[in-house]
């Protein structure tokens, strides 16, 4: 087995996104939930460890990332990838830079790149400014994120306060000249002691150039898209035809539930669209939960017919979120919703639900942890960066779709469920259990 790629992701939807893009190459990918036990081998060519450290305090985030790094290193990995959001989501005291610098220091690396661009999902970086579709990040719906409102689009300004080392940009003019020019520029910056280099990228070809120029670095950082070319560039063993084969999709019970704790513009649209199908639904209100607990939603859940995949959602427009936050504070409001949705996931699981669609990164982290899932097999992609994932390490197989707030089309929830019912994935009729 070659050295392999060890990846640490700052949230669970991000980890699933990264795992899906790495798996596109045909490489073997393990998606681990939290820091694995010491004996949790064998290792795959690509190991992705999902943490929930995007919004926690800096010291804890760095400590968790280092623990994940130590596990990956002990498993024999020698190249590392630090995955954060394609919209650079972080708090003002953000964890993106501190974790990158901690890992660089542990690896004895003098430089790394920051490449959040994900053109397939409309995230591009030009002259160091991040765009979501045609809008600057700070003018996009990400400005109203409940936990990490992004009010600046300039990655240099966002990263500089997070790091000790110098920050610079390699802009599109250099990227367009190809990998040799990028390597030359990186060397020039290294000679000036620039440790943190932000990369422009607008189209997938830019990412290919960057990956070719940088795949030898001990640590790369970015969104999932810059990692997609790495398995091939690293010549991973599992890409060999003998080792690759069709992904085995485990049977799961057809009973399903959709849980949405994301308040992104896209999740609002997806919830609205799913509600129009007439599906039974329950709207969670953090203020109500703070007063009465989750008893009412749990009682409602237990009365449902899961063959129609009911919806439980806290998803709300920015004004409604602000109202709840002004009463409870953003962190408390978020925790109450995450806890209630996790309780619902556990209750659904006890009832025998085999398929759970979750919208939202923090929400997915809370749900997956509550379900005690430790390892996921990556299955077919429902939308770019959102795969079905399967857990086999519990008493029964469970399918989880962990959807990043902003990903997927308007009809994502129905598409996700349809895919497991023998749709586009060409799966065998699973027949239910
Ligand atoms: N109605 C609401 N009011 C306040 N906070 C909410 C509400 N609904 C969800 N939240 C919280 O907002 C956060 C959304 O983050 P996340 O789940 O990561 O979604 P996304 O993927 O869109 O970023 C979670 O902490 C969630 O609990
Ligand atoms: O890179 C991305 O955009 C995603 O993989 C991701 O990290 C999404 O985070 P959430 O929007 O919080 O789900």
PDB file of N, CA, C and O and ligand atoms in Angstrom, residues 11 13 54 89 145-148 260-264 267 284-286 314-316 320-322 324-325 330-331 333-338 341 359-364 403-406, ligand 1:
ATOM      1  N   UNK A  11     -16.322  19.683   9.614  1.00  0.00           N
ATOM      2  CA  UNK A  11     -17.698  19.298   9.948  1.00  0.00           C
ATOM      3  C   UNK A  11     -18.080  18.061   9.141  1.00  0.00           C
ATOM      4  O   UNK A  11     -17.320  17.598   8.286  1.00  0.00           O
ATOM      5  N   UNK A  13     -20.833  17.288   7.130  1.00  0.00           N
ATOM      6  CA  UNK A  13     -21.240  17.368   5.724  1.00  0.00           C
ATOM      7  C   UNK A  13     -20.005  17.619   4.856  1.00  0.00           C
ATOM      8  O   UNK A  13     -19.892  17.099   3.746  1.00  0.00           O
ATOM      9  N   UNK A  54     -15.776  23.379  13.651  1.00  0.00           N
ATOM     10  CA  UNK A  54     -15.781  24.646  12.909  1.00  0.00           C
ATOM     11  C   UNK A  54     -16.051  25.837  13.828  1.00  0.00           C
ATOM     12  O   UNK A  54     -15.477  26.901  13.641  1.00  0.00           O
ATOM     13  N   UNK A  89     -16.265  29.225   5.851  1.00  0.00           N
ATOM     14  CA  UNK A  89     -17.034  29.527   7.065  1.00  0.00           C
ATOM     15  C   UNK A  89     -16.158  29.394   8.307  1.00  0.00           C
ATOM     16  O   UNK A  89     -15.586  28.332   8.562  1.00  0.00           O
ATOM     17  N   UNK A 145     -25.594  33.471   7.894  1.00  0.00           N
ATOM     18  CA  UNK A 145     -25.495  32.148   8.526  1.00  0.00           C
ATOM     19  C   UNK A 145     -25.684  32.284  10.035  1.00  0.00           C
ATOM     20  O   UNK A 145     -25.122  33.185  10.658  1.00  0.00           O
ATOM     21  N   UNK A 146     -26.469  31.361  10.645  1.00  0.00           N
ATOM     22  CA  UNK A 146     -26.753  31.507  12.088  1.00  0.00           C
ATOM     23  C   UNK A 146     -25.500  31.486  12.970  1.00  0.00           C
ATOM     24  O   UNK A 146     -25.470  32.149  14.012  1.00  0.00           O
ATOM     25  N   UNK A 147     -24.471  30.726  12.610  1.00  0.00           N
ATOM     26  CA  UNK A 147     -23.299  30.596  13.487  1.00  0.00           C
ATOM     27  C   UNK A 147     -22.047  31.262  12.920  1.00  0.00           C
ATOM     28  O   UNK A 147     -21.194  31.718  13.677  1.00  0.00           O
ATOM     29  N   UNK A 148     -21.914  31.267  11.613  1.00  0.00           N
ATOM     30  CA  UNK A 148     -20.702  31.828  10.997  1.00  0.00           C
ATOM     31  C   UNK A 148     -21.086  32.815   9.878  1.00  0.00           C
ATOM     32  O   UNK A 148     -20.841  32.544   8.699  1.00  0.00           O
ATOM     33  N   UNK A 260     -34.122  18.632   9.021  1.00  0.00           N
ATOM     34  CA  UNK A 260     -33.401  19.798   8.510  1.00  0.00           C
ATOM     35  C   UNK A 260     -33.174  20.845   9.594  1.00  0.00           C
ATOM     36  O   UNK A 260     -34.119  21.429  10.130  1.00  0.00           O
ATOM     37  N   UNK A 261     -31.889  21.080   9.891  1.00  0.00           N
ATOM     38  CA  UNK A 261     -31.527  22.111  10.869  1.00  0.00           C
ATOM     39  C   UNK A 261     -30.728  23.215  10.216  1.00  0.00           C
ATOM     40  O   UNK A 261     -30.180  24.074  10.896  1.00  0.00           O
ATOM     41  N   UNK A 262     -30.641  23.168   8.909  1.00  0.00           N
ATOM     42  CA  UNK A 262     -29.908  24.202   8.182  1.00  0.00           C
ATOM     43  C   UNK A 262     -30.850  25.371   7.890  1.00  0.00           C
ATOM     44  O   UNK A 262     -32.027  25.161   7.581  1.00  0.00           O
ATOM     45  N   UNK A 263     -30.315  26.584   7.969  1.00  0.00           N
ATOM     46  CA  UNK A 263     -31.137  27.760   7.658  1.00  0.00           C
ATOM     47  C   UNK A 263     -30.624  28.461   6.402  1.00  0.00           C
ATOM     48  O   UNK A 263     -30.864  29.647   6.192  1.00  0.00           O
ATOM     49  N   UNK A 264     -29.877  27.740   5.584  1.00  0.00           N
ATOM     50  CA  UNK A 264     -29.356  28.347   4.360  1.00  0.00           C
ATOM     51  C   UNK A 264     -30.505  28.643   3.402  1.00  0.00           C
ATOM     52  O   UNK A 264     -31.599  28.065   3.520  1.00  0.00           O
ATOM     53  N   UNK A 267     -31.534  25.414   1.726  1.00  0.00           N
ATOM     54  CA  UNK A 267     -32.318  24.514   2.577  1.00  0.00           C
ATOM     55  C   UNK A 267     -33.741  25.044   2.758  1.00  0.00           C
ATOM     56  O   UNK A 267     -34.704  24.272   2.791  1.00  0.00           O
ATOM     57  N   UNK A 284     -39.885  22.840  14.175  1.00  0.00           N
ATOM     58  CA  UNK A 284     -39.281  23.035  15.499  1.00  0.00           C
ATOM     59  C   UNK A 284     -39.014  24.523  15.720  1.00  0.00           C
ATOM     60  O   UNK A 284     -38.475  25.190  14.835  1.00  0.00           O
ATOM     61  N   UNK A 285     -39.346  24.986  16.917  1.00  0.00           N
ATOM     62  CA  UNK A 285     -39.070  26.379  17.256  1.00  0.00           C
ATOM     63  C   UNK A 285     -38.165  26.379  18.484  1.00  0.00           C
ATOM     64  O   UNK A 285     -38.554  25.877  19.543  1.00  0.00           O
ATOM     65  N   UNK A 286     -36.936  26.919  18.354  1.00  0.00           N
ATOM     66  CA  UNK A 286     -36.014  26.851  19.491  1.00  0.00           C
ATOM     67  C   UNK A 286     -36.565  27.471  20.775  1.00  0.00           C
ATOM     68  O   UNK A 286     -36.283  26.970  21.871  1.00  0.00           O
ATOM     69  N   UNK A 314     -36.177  22.825  11.514  1.00  0.00           N
ATOM     70  CA  UNK A 314     -36.066  24.083  12.251  1.00  0.00           C
ATOM     71  C   UNK A 314     -35.687  25.178  11.260  1.00  0.00           C
ATOM     72  O   UNK A 314     -35.571  26.349  11.623  1.00  0.00           O
ATOM     73  N   UNK A 315     -35.461  24.757  10.038  1.00  0.00           N
ATOM     74  CA  UNK A 315     -35.099  25.646   8.935  1.00  0.00           C
ATOM     75  C   UNK A 315     -36.021  26.864   8.928  1.00  0.00           C
ATOM     76  O   UNK A 315     -37.248  26.713   8.980  1.00  0.00           O
ATOM     77  N   UNK A 316     -35.417  28.046   8.906  1.00  0.00           N
ATOM     78  CA  UNK A 316     -36.231  29.256   8.940  1.00  0.00           C
ATOM     79  C   UNK A 316     -35.493  30.366   8.208  1.00  0.00           C
ATOM     80  O   UNK A 316     -34.285  30.302   8.002  1.00  0.00           O
ATOM     81  N   UNK A 320     -36.584  35.157  11.203  1.00  0.00           N
ATOM     82  CA  UNK A 320     -37.076  34.251  12.239  1.00  0.00           C
ATOM     83  C   UNK A 320     -35.905  33.714  13.087  1.00  0.00           C
ATOM     84  O   UNK A 320     -36.021  33.568  14.298  1.00  0.00           O
ATOM     85  N   UNK A 321     -34.782  33.430  12.418  1.00  0.00           N
ATOM     86  CA  UNK A 321     -33.592  32.954  13.136  1.00  0.00           C
ATOM     87  C   UNK A 321     -33.118  34.047  14.093  1.00  0.00           C
ATOM     88  O   UNK A 321     -32.835  33.792  15.268  1.00  0.00           O
ATOM     89  N   UNK A 322     -33.079  35.294  13.588  1.00  0.00           N
ATOM     90  CA  UNK A 322     -32.617  36.413  14.435  1.00  0.00           C
ATOM     91  C   UNK A 322     -33.515  36.567  15.658  1.00  0.00           C
ATOM     92  O   UNK A 322     -33.040  36.823  16.761  1.00  0.00           O
ATOM     93  N   UNK A 324     -35.221  34.241  17.247  1.00  0.00           N
ATOM     94  CA  UNK A 324     -34.906  33.181  18.229  1.00  0.00           C
ATOM     95  C   UNK A 324     -33.559  33.480  18.885  1.00  0.00           C
ATOM     96  O   UNK A 324     -33.404  33.322  20.110  1.00  0.00           O
ATOM     97  N   UNK A 325     -32.609  33.951  18.081  1.00  0.00           N
ATOM     98  CA  UNK A 325     -31.268  34.220  18.636  1.00  0.00           C
ATOM     99  C   UNK A 325     -31.290  35.379  19.616  1.00  0.00           C
ATOM    100  O   UNK A 325     -30.554  35.380  20.602  1.00  0.00           O
ATOM    101  N   UNK A 330     -27.244  32.998  19.883  1.00  0.00           N
ATOM    102  CA  UNK A 330     -27.051  32.117  18.738  1.00  0.00           C
ATOM    103  C   UNK A 330     -26.588  30.705  19.119  1.00  0.00           C
ATOM    104  O   UNK A 330     -27.061  29.717  18.563  1.00  0.00           O
ATOM    105  N   UNK A 331     -25.680  30.622  20.084  1.00  0.00           N
ATOM    106  CA  UNK A 331     -25.134  29.309  20.423  1.00  0.00           C
ATOM    107  C   UNK A 331     -26.196  28.435  21.076  1.00  0.00           C
ATOM    108  O   UNK A 331     -26.420  27.282  20.689  1.00  0.00           O
ATOM    109  N   UNK A 333     -29.478  28.756  20.919  1.00  0.00           N
ATOM    110  CA  UNK A 333     -30.545  28.431  19.952  1.00  0.00           C
ATOM    111  C   UNK A 333     -30.091  27.254  19.088  1.00  0.00           C
ATOM    112  O   UNK A 333     -30.842  26.291  18.880  1.00  0.00           O
ATOM    113  N   UNK A 334     -28.837  27.323  18.630  1.00  0.00           N
ATOM    114  CA  UNK A 334     -28.295  26.252  17.785  1.00  0.00           C
ATOM    115  C   UNK A 334     -28.245  24.929  18.539  1.00  0.00           C
ATOM    116  O   UNK A 334     -28.654  23.891  18.014  1.00  0.00           O
ATOM    117  N   UNK A 335     -27.778  24.982  19.768  1.00  0.00           N
ATOM    118  CA  UNK A 335     -27.657  23.737  20.546  1.00  0.00           C
ATOM    119  C   UNK A 335     -29.022  23.090  20.804  1.00  0.00           C
ATOM    120  O   UNK A 335     -29.156  21.868  20.711  1.00  0.00           O
ATOM    121  N   UNK A 336     -30.007  23.937  21.102  1.00  0.00           N
ATOM    122  CA  UNK A 336     -31.352  23.385  21.379  1.00  0.00           C
ATOM    123  C   UNK A 336     -31.906  22.662  20.160  1.00  0.00           C
ATOM    124  O   UNK A 336     -32.460  21.557  20.261  1.00  0.00           O
ATOM    125  N   UNK A 337     -31.718  23.284  18.995  1.00  0.00           N
ATOM    126  CA  UNK A 337     -32.214  22.671  17.758  1.00  0.00           C
ATOM    127  C   UNK A 337     -31.440  21.385  17.469  1.00  0.00           C
ATOM    128  O   UNK A 337     -32.025  20.334  17.154  1.00  0.00           O
ATOM    129  N   UNK A 338     -30.125  21.455  17.590  1.00  0.00           N
ATOM    130  CA  UNK A 338     -29.292  20.270  17.289  1.00  0.00           C
ATOM    131  C   UNK A 338     -29.661  19.116  18.215  1.00  0.00           C
ATOM    132  O   UNK A 338     -29.754  17.961  17.789  1.00  0.00           O
ATOM    133  N   UNK A 341     -33.165  17.690  17.238  1.00  0.00           N
ATOM    134  CA  UNK A 341     -33.101  16.914  15.990  1.00  0.00           C
ATOM    135  C   UNK A 341     -32.368  15.599  16.230  1.00  0.00           C
ATOM    136  O   UNK A 341     -32.757  14.545  15.711  1.00  0.00           O
ATOM    137  N   UNK A 359     -30.145  17.815   6.793  1.00  0.00           N
ATOM    138  CA  UNK A 359     -29.641  19.034   6.152  1.00  0.00           C
ATOM    139  C   UNK A 359     -28.948  19.896   7.191  1.00  0.00           C
ATOM    140  O   UNK A 359     -29.520  20.186   8.244  1.00  0.00           O
ATOM    141  N   UNK A 360     -27.702  20.271   6.883  1.00  0.00           N
ATOM    142  CA  UNK A 360     -26.936  21.144   7.768  1.00  0.00           C
ATOM    143  C   UNK A 360     -25.715  20.451   8.336  1.00  0.00           C
ATOM    144  O   UNK A 360     -25.782  19.298   8.766  1.00  0.00           O
ATOM    145  N   UNK A 361     -24.598  21.166   8.318  1.00  0.00           N
ATOM    146  CA  UNK A 361     -23.325  20.592   8.767  1.00  0.00           C
ATOM    147  C   UNK A 361     -23.295  20.342  10.266  1.00  0.00           C
ATOM    148  O   UNK A 361     -23.005  19.237  10.717  1.00  0.00           O
ATOM    149  N   UNK A 362     -23.592  21.378  11.061  1.00  0.00           N
ATOM    150  CA  UNK A 362     -23.595  21.205  12.519  1.00  0.00           C
ATOM    151  C   UNK A 362     -24.672  20.190  12.900  1.00  0.00           C
ATOM    152  O   UNK A 362     -24.471  19.333  13.762  1.00  0.00           O
ATOM    153  N   UNK A 363     -25.806  20.302  12.239  1.00  0.00           N
ATOM    154  CA  UNK A 363     -26.925  19.394  12.504  1.00  0.00           C
ATOM    155  C   UNK A 363     -26.513  17.954  12.201  1.00  0.00           C
ATOM    156  O   UNK A 363     -26.784  17.040  12.991  1.00  0.00           O
ATOM    157  N   UNK A 364     -25.845  17.746  11.083  1.00  0.00           N
ATOM    158  CA  UNK A 364     -25.404  16.395  10.710  1.00  0.00           C
ATOM    159  C   UNK A 364     -24.417  15.851  11.736  1.00  0.00           C
ATOM    160  O   UNK A 364     -24.430  14.659  12.064  1.00  0.00           O
ATOM    161  N   UNK A 403     -26.384  16.511   4.147  1.00  0.00           N
ATOM    162  CA  UNK A 403     -26.371  17.556   3.110  1.00  0.00           C
ATOM    163  C   UNK A 403     -25.850  18.880   3.642  1.00  0.00           C
ATOM    164  O   UNK A 403     -26.410  19.430   4.584  1.00  0.00           O
ATOM    165  N   UNK A 404     -24.811  19.346   3.028  1.00  0.00           N
ATOM    166  CA  UNK A 404     -24.336  20.694   3.341  1.00  0.00           C
ATOM    167  C   UNK A 404     -25.480  21.667   3.084  1.00  0.00           C
ATOM    168  O   UNK A 404     -26.236  21.513   2.121  1.00  0.00           O
ATOM    169  N   UNK A 405     -25.581  22.666   3.958  1.00  0.00           N
ATOM    170  CA  UNK A 405     -26.694  23.617   3.867  1.00  0.00           C
ATOM    171  C   UNK A 405     -26.952  24.125   2.467  1.00  0.00           C
ATOM    172  O   UNK A 405     -28.104  24.222   2.031  1.00  0.00           O
ATOM    173  N   UNK A 406     -25.883  24.412   1.755  1.00  0.00           N
ATOM    174  CA  UNK A 406     -26.071  25.104   0.481  1.00  0.00           C
ATOM    175  C   UNK A 406     -26.077  24.206  -0.744  1.00  0.00           C
ATOM    176  O   UNK A 406     -26.216  24.693  -1.847  1.00  0.00           O
TER     177      UNK A 406
HETATM  178  N1  LIG B   1     -34.876  28.413  13.715  1.00  0.00           N
HETATM  179  C1  LIG B   1     -33.616  28.483  14.153  1.00  0.00           C
HETATM  180  N2  LIG B   1     -33.221  29.496  14.965  1.00  0.00           N
HETATM  181  C2  LIG B   1     -31.938  29.568  15.385  1.00  0.00           C
HETATM  182  N3  LIG B   1     -30.974  28.678  15.082  1.00  0.00           N
HETATM  183  C3  LIG B   1     -31.318  27.638  14.288  1.00  0.00           C
HETATM  184  C4  LIG B   1     -32.653  27.501  13.798  1.00  0.00           C
HETATM  185  N4  LIG B   1     -32.710  26.400  13.030  1.00  0.00           N
HETATM  186  C5  LIG B   1     -31.485  25.866  13.047  1.00  0.00           C
HETATM  187  N5  LIG B   1     -30.646  26.610  13.804  1.00  0.00           N
HETATM  188  C6  LIG B   1     -29.207  26.341  14.032  1.00  0.00           C
HETATM  189  O1  LIG B   1     -28.453  26.911  12.983  1.00  0.00           O
HETATM  190  C7  LIG B   1     -27.283  26.137  12.768  1.00  0.00           C
HETATM  191  C8  LIG B   1     -27.240  25.764  11.305  1.00  0.00           C
HETATM  192  O2  LIG B   1     -25.976  25.247  11.034  1.00  0.00           O
HETATM  193  P1  LIG B   1     -25.777  23.957  10.141  1.00  0.00           P
HETATM  194  O3  LIG B   1     -26.523  22.804  10.684  1.00  0.00           O
HETATM  195  O4  LIG B   1     -24.287  23.797  10.021  1.00  0.00           O
HETATM  196  O5  LIG B   1     -26.390  24.351   8.746  1.00  0.00           O
HETATM  197  P2  LIG B   1     -25.617  24.799   7.409  1.00  0.00           P
HETATM  198  O6  LIG B   1     -25.097  23.551   6.802  1.00  0.00           O
HETATM  199  O7  LIG B   1     -26.640  25.483   6.594  1.00  0.00           O
HETATM  200  O8  LIG B   1     -24.466  25.661   7.824  1.00  0.00           O
HETATM  201  C9  LIG B   1     -27.390  24.891  13.665  1.00  0.00           C
HETATM  202  O9  LIG B   1     -26.634  25.079  14.842  1.00  0.00           O
HETATM  203  C10 LIG B   1     -28.880  24.864  13.964  1.00  0.00           C
HETATM  204  O10 LIG B   1     -29.159  24.199  15.180  1.00  0.00           O
END
